[in-house]
PDB file of C-alpha atoms in Angstrom:
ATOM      1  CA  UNK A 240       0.000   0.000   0.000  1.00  0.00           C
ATOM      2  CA  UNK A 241       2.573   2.334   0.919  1.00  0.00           C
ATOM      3  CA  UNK A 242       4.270   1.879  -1.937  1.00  0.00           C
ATOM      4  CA  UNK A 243       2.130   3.513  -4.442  1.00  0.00           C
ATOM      5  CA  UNK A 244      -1.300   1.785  -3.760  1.00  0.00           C
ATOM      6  CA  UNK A 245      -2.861   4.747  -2.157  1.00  0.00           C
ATOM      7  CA  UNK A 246      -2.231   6.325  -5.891  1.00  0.00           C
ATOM      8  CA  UNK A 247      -4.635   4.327  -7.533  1.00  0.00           C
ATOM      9  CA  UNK A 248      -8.241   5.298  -6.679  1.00  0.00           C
ATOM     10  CA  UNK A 249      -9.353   3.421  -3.651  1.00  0.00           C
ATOM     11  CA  UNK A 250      -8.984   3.307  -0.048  1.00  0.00           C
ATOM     12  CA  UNK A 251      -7.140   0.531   1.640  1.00  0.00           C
ATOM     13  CA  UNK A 252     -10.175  -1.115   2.735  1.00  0.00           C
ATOM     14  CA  UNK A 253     -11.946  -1.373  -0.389  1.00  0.00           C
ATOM     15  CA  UNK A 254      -8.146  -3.093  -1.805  1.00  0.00           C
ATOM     16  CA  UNK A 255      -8.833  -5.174   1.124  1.00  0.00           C
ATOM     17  CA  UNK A 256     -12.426  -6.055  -0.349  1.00  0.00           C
ATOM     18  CA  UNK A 257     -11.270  -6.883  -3.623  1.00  0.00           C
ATOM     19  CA  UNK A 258      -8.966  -9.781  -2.803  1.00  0.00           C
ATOM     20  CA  UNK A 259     -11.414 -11.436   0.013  1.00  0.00           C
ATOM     21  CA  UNK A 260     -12.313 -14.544  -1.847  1.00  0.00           C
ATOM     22  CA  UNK A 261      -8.798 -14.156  -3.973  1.00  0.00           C
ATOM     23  CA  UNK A 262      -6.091 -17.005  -2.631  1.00  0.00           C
ATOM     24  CA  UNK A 263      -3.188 -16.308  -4.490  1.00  0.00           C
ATOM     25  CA  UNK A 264      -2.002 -14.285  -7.357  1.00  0.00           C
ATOM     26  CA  UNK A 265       0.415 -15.293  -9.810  1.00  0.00           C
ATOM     27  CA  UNK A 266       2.267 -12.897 -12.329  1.00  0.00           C
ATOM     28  CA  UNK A 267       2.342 -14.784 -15.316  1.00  0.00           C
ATOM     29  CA  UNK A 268       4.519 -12.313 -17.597  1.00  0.00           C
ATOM     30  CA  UNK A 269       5.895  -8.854 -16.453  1.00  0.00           C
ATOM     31  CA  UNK A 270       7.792  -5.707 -18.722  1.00  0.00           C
ATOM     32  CA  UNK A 271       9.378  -2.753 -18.092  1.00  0.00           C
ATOM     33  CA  UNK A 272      10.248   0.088 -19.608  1.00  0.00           C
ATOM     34  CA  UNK A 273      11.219   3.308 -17.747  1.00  0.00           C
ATOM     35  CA  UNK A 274       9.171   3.944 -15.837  1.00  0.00           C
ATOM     36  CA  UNK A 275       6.274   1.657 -17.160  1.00  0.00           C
ATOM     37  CA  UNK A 276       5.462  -1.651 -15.487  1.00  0.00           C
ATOM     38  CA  UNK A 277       3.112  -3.851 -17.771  1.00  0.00           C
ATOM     39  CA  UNK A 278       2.310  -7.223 -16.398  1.00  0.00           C
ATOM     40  CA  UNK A 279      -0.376 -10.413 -16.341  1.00  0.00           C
ATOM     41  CA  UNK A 280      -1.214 -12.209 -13.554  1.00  0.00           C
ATOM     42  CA  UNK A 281      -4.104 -14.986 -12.481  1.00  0.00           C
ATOM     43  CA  UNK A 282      -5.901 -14.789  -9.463  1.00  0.00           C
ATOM     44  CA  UNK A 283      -7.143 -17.927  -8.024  1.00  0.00           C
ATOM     45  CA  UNK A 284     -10.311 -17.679  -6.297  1.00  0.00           C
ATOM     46  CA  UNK A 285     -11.599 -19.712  -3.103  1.00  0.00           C
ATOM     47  CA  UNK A 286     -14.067 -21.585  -5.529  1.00  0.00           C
ATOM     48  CA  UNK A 287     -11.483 -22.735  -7.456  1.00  0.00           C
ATOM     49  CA  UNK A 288     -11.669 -20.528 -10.558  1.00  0.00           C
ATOM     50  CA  UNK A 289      -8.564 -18.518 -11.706  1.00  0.00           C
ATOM     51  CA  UNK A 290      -9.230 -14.899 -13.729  1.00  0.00           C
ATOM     52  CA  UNK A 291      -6.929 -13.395 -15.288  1.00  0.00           C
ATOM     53  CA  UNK A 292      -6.062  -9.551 -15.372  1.00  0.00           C
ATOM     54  CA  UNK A 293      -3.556  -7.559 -17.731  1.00  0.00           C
ATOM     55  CA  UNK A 294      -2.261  -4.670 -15.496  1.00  0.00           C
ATOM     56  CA  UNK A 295      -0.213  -1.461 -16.623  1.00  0.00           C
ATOM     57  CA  UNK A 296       1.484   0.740 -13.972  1.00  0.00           C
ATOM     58  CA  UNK A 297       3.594   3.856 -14.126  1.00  0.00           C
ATOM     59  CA  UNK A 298       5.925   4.634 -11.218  1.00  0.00           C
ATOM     60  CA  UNK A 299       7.604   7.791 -10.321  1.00  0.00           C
ATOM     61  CA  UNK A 300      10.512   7.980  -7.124  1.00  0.00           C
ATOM     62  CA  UNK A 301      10.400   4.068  -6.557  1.00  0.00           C
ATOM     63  CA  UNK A 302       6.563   4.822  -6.007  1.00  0.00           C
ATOM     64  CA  UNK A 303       3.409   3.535  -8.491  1.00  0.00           C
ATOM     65  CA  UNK A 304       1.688   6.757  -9.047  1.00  0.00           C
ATOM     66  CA  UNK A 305      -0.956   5.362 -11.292  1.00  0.00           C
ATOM     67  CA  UNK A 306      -2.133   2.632 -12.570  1.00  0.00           C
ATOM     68  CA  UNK A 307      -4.972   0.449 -14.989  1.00  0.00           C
ATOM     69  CA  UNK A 308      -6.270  -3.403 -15.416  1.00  0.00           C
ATOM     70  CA  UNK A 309      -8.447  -4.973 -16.974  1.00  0.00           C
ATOM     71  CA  UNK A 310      -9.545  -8.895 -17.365  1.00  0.00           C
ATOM     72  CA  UNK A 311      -6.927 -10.706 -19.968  1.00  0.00           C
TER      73      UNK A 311
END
């Protein structure tokens, strides 16, 4: 969180939220470029299903200052 999270839109609760029924997440591929971070990862699910997200992220001072995903 403290390293750039706070940057992208939500509080730390609702980042909290969104991973309650997530187990794991694995990056499948990951770029970068600068100061561009491009990367895929799954996310396994407590029901057993895996989704997968494609997720761009542009730092600035070793922090992320914003970012974007969206399902692969």
């Amino acid at each position: 969180w403290q390293l750039g999270g706070k940057n992208l839109g939500q509080s730390y609760s609702q980042m909290v939220d969104g991973y309650s029924t997530t187990s794991k997440d694995v990056i499948t591929s990951i770029e970068a470029d600068g100061d561009s971070v491009a990367l895929t990862i799954d996310a396994y699910q407590d029901d057993g299903t895996v989704q997968a997200y494609s997720l761009h992220y542009e730092v600035a001072g070793g922090e992320i200052v914003s970012g974007s995903g969206s399902k692969a």
